[in-house]
Amino acid sequence: MGEGLALGIDIGATNFRLGLVSSDGVVLERRMEGVGRDRSARGIVSQVERCAAAVGYNGVVGVGIGVPGIVDPSCGVVYRSPHYPKWLNEPVKEMFEDTLGLPVVLDNDANMAASGEGWRGAASGMDNFIMITLGTGVGGGIVCGGRLFRGEKGFTGEIGHMVVDFDGPSCACGGRGCLETYTSASGIPNILGRLGEGDRRRIIDAAGGDVSSVTPRLLYELAKGGDPSSSLAWRWFGRYLGVGIASLVNVTGIFNIVIGGGISRAWDCFISHLEDEMKKRLYKESASFVRIVQASLLDDAGILGGANEVFKS
Amino acid sequence: MGEGLALGIDIGATNFRLGLVSSDGVVLERRMEGVGRDRSARGIVSQVERCAAAVGYNGVVGVGIGVPGIVDPSCGVVYRSPHYPKWLNEPVKEMFEDTLGLPVVLDNDANMAASGEGWRGAASGMDNFIMITLGTGVGGGIVCGGRLFRGEKGFTGEIGHMVVDFDGPSCACGGRGCLETYTSASGIPNILGRLGEGDRRRIIDAAGGDVSSVTPRLLYELAKGGDPSSSLAWRWFGRYLGVGIASLVNVTGIFNIVIGGGISRAWDCFISHLEDEMKKRLYKESASFVRIVQASLLDDAGILGGANEVFKS
């Protein structure tokens, strides 16, 4: 399937993005829609199909789809998705193939983003790299020898659920102290928990008094405006992410790290703290090889990754 | 190099083992010696050469050597070894090749043990597995598609230095809260630190009053004798190892885990706690696939792994 066009579809927690992509990696057309209220797999498949029909299938050789959740790419089943509780053992690949009448490649959204960054983004030319996506949760994808590393069932790269803190806060996965409990939008309250009472109070007050209103965006704006309390929060954020990356480097021996997802826009606020902490945790031989770069494709990563996996299949 | 004989050499912290291995994986002859007092790379190479000469090179097509430390298998340099502080950027592969006059494959000891277990041991027939060795420290090797997974420089599988406890105890690597700070012989004091004062005291008293005399062997014998305090210690040991394995499974998507090294002999004392804790930390989809087995080759794992890498090279 090396020629023609592909549809890349990136299904997020609340929206999906769809793009028509050429075989040289140009997004010729893109759409975004909020997911309808039903949120069943069947409902989303129908909605995506209408959107795809509006863009047109002319010359499309296949469709690459990233979904947030536990996916087995070999059989195309989504076992579970934290954002779509109705999805349980859904044969999503088959549903899309029946509806669209085209071959479908299905994978976890973070794996697709990794594939996209490796093709046309910040990891272009890197044979081995790890992609970390920082959003509501923390996702990951591992690329080895130019291909997504799949493990046995494809449940690889669940980087957000590496434990960095044995007795740490409860995680959505049922565990405790996972990386995601600190370095994601949902982990912000735990980051604030590492601050002194005064600093924490200042930030919560700036959010109108409610801790659940403290978003990464607000923390970013406060820090950019010179607020020292939110800079301290970013320091803790960077330190936890640095520990997570050190663990990843130690386990995988992969030295190129690409960080994307919405929170990566606050790069300047955390990168130096991340690197300092990571170096403390690595042998200097490893630390000297590590290269951490910001993802470059932003919202197109999943679309391009989906298309890349189609052209490579 | 698929035929003939190979020498497998496993250099440990205080001893080395050497074996003459047939291409079908039978150890025809084995030797063990304590490492001489000098402990320089040059000194150990000479000592191993004398031992190899005593066994004989007749029909030997190559030599596979595992060393404890940070090794780049592609260039055969040992960058550093915690147990051999004199070794700094030592071209150990070249030194052995010059001395023995045979092709040498050099790797980290835990990688070699993984290769051995995959060939003739508990992981025989497993295409994908992770080997964890529990000794003075914690080592690891990752096998994917039947071959050692190498990352970029070969510094893979440093499982002992995955951080499981952000603010945890100091580690020999310079970091804090690494898996090794709990689930190794050197981590025993930290495990005792998780017990109540009474339980800790009982165990230290049984060791003659000195915490540094509490060995895994003593803890094992106490637990086997029905001592509840040491059973509690094994519970903490198993819990930490369970967290480490959950993280590994989440990152790699590899479900077969082989546990070896001296402390694995205390299997019955920790395995149920390990599995309970691991299940708490994994999605049930992953947990249902995980299989944890005890290594079977014991002291021959490194010898057989070295030979296997020779025959595969």
Coordinates of C-alpha atoms in Angstrom, one line a residue, chain A residues 70 79-80 82 89 128 142 144 149-153 155-159 161-167 173-177 194 236 239-240 243 246-256 277 280-286 289, chain B residues 70 79-80 82 89 128 142 144 149-153 155-159 161-167 173-177 194 236 239-240 243 246-256 277 280-286 289:
Chain A
I70 CA -6.1 -1.0 25.3
Y79 CA -10.4 -4.3 25.1
R80 CA -11.2 -1.2 27.1
P82 CA -10.9 4.8 30.0
N89 CA -14.0 -6.0 23.8
N128 CA 14.8 4.1 17.8
I142 CA 8.2 2.8 21.4
C144 CA 12.6 0.3 17.4
F149 CA 7.5 -2.1 19.1
R150 CA 4.6 -4.3 19.8
G151 CA 5.4 -6.7 22.6
E152 CA 3.1 -9.7 22.4
K153 CA -0.4 -8.4 22.2
F155 CA -0.2 -3.5 24.8
T156 CA 3.1 -1.8 24.7
G157 CA 4.2 1.7 25.8
E158 CA 1.8 2.1 28.7
I159 CA 4.3 4.5 30.0
H161 CA 1.4 3.3 34.3
M162 CA 5.0 2.8 35.2
V163 CA 5.0 3.2 39.0
V164 CA 7.3 6.0 40.1
D165 CA 6.0 6.2 43.7
F166 CA 5.2 3.0 45.5
D167 CA 2.9 4.6 48.1
C173 CA -5.9 2.2 36.3
G174 CA -6.5 1.0 39.9
G175 CA -2.9 1.2 40.9
R176 CA -1.0 3.8 42.9
G177 CA 1.8 6.3 42.1
R194 CA 4.0 18.5 46.7
W236 CA 7.8 19.0 40.5
R239 CA 11.2 16.1 38.3
Y240 CA 8.6 13.3 38.1
V243 CA 12.4 10.0 36.9
A246 CA 15.3 7.7 33.4
S247 CA 13.5 4.5 34.2
L248 CA 12.5 4.1 30.5
V249 CA 16.1 4.7 29.3
N250 CA 17.4 2.2 31.9
V251 CA 14.9 -0.5 30.8
T252 CA 14.9 0.0 27.0
G253 CA 18.4 1.4 26.3
I254 CA 16.7 3.8 23.9
F255 CA 18.1 7.3 24.1
N256 CA 15.8 9.5 21.9
E277 CA 16.4 15.1 37.6
K280 CA 20.6 12.5 38.8
R281 CA 18.9 9.1 38.1
L282 CA 21.0 7.8 35.2
Y283 CA 24.6 6.5 34.9
K284 CA 26.5 9.3 33.2
E285 CA 27.3 6.9 30.3
S286 CA 23.5 6.8 29.5
F289 CA 23.5 9.8 25.0
Chain B
I70 CA 27.7 -1.3 31.6
Y79 CA 32.3 1.4 30.5
R80 CA 32.0 0.7 34.2
P82 CA 30.1 -1.5 40.2
N89 CA 36.3 2.0 29.5
N128 CA 9.5 -12.9 24.1
I142 CA 14.9 -8.5 27.5
C144 CA 12.2 -10.2 21.8
F149 CA 16.8 -6.7 22.7
R150 CA 19.7 -4.3 22.5
G151 CA 18.3 -0.7 22.3
E152 CA 20.9 1.6 20.9
K153 CA 24.2 0.9 22.7
F155 CA 22.6 -0.7 27.8
T156 CA 19.2 -2.3 27.9
G157 CA 17.5 -4.2 30.7
E158 CA 18.9 -2.1 33.6
I159 CA 15.7 -3.2 35.4
H161 CA 17.4 1.0 38.2
M162 CA 13.8 1.6 37.3
V163 CA 12.6 4.0 40.0
V164 CA 9.7 2.5 42.1
D165 CA 9.9 5.1 44.9
F166 CA 10.5 8.7 44.0
D167 CA 11.7 9.7 47.5
C173 CA 23.8 4.2 40.9
G174 CA 23.5 7.6 42.5
G175 CA 19.7 7.7 42.2
R176 CA 17.0 7.1 44.8
G177 CA 14.3 4.5 45.2
R194 CA 9.3 -1.1 56.1
W236 CA 7.5 -6.3 51.3
R239 CA 5.3 -6.3 46.8
Y240 CA 8.2 -4.2 45.5
V243 CA 5.4 -3.2 41.3
A246 CA 3.9 -4.4 36.6
S247 CA 5.9 -1.4 35.3
L248 CA 7.9 -3.6 33.0
V249 CA 4.8 -5.3 31.6
N250 CA 3.1 -1.9 31.0
V251 CA 6.1 -0.5 29.2
T252 CA 7.2 -3.5 27.1
G253 CA 3.9 -5.4 26.6
I254 CA 6.0 -8.6 27.3
F255 CA 4.1 -11.1 29.5
N256 CA 6.6 -13.8 30.2
E277 CA 0.7 -6.7 44.2
K280 CA -3.3 -4.6 41.8
R281 CA -1.1 -2.5 39.5
L282 CA -2.0 -3.9 36.1
Y283 CA -5.1 -3.7 33.9
K284 CA -6.8 -7.1 34.2
E285 CA -6.3 -7.6 30.4
S286 CA -2.6 -7.5 30.9
F289 CA -1.6 -12.8 30.2

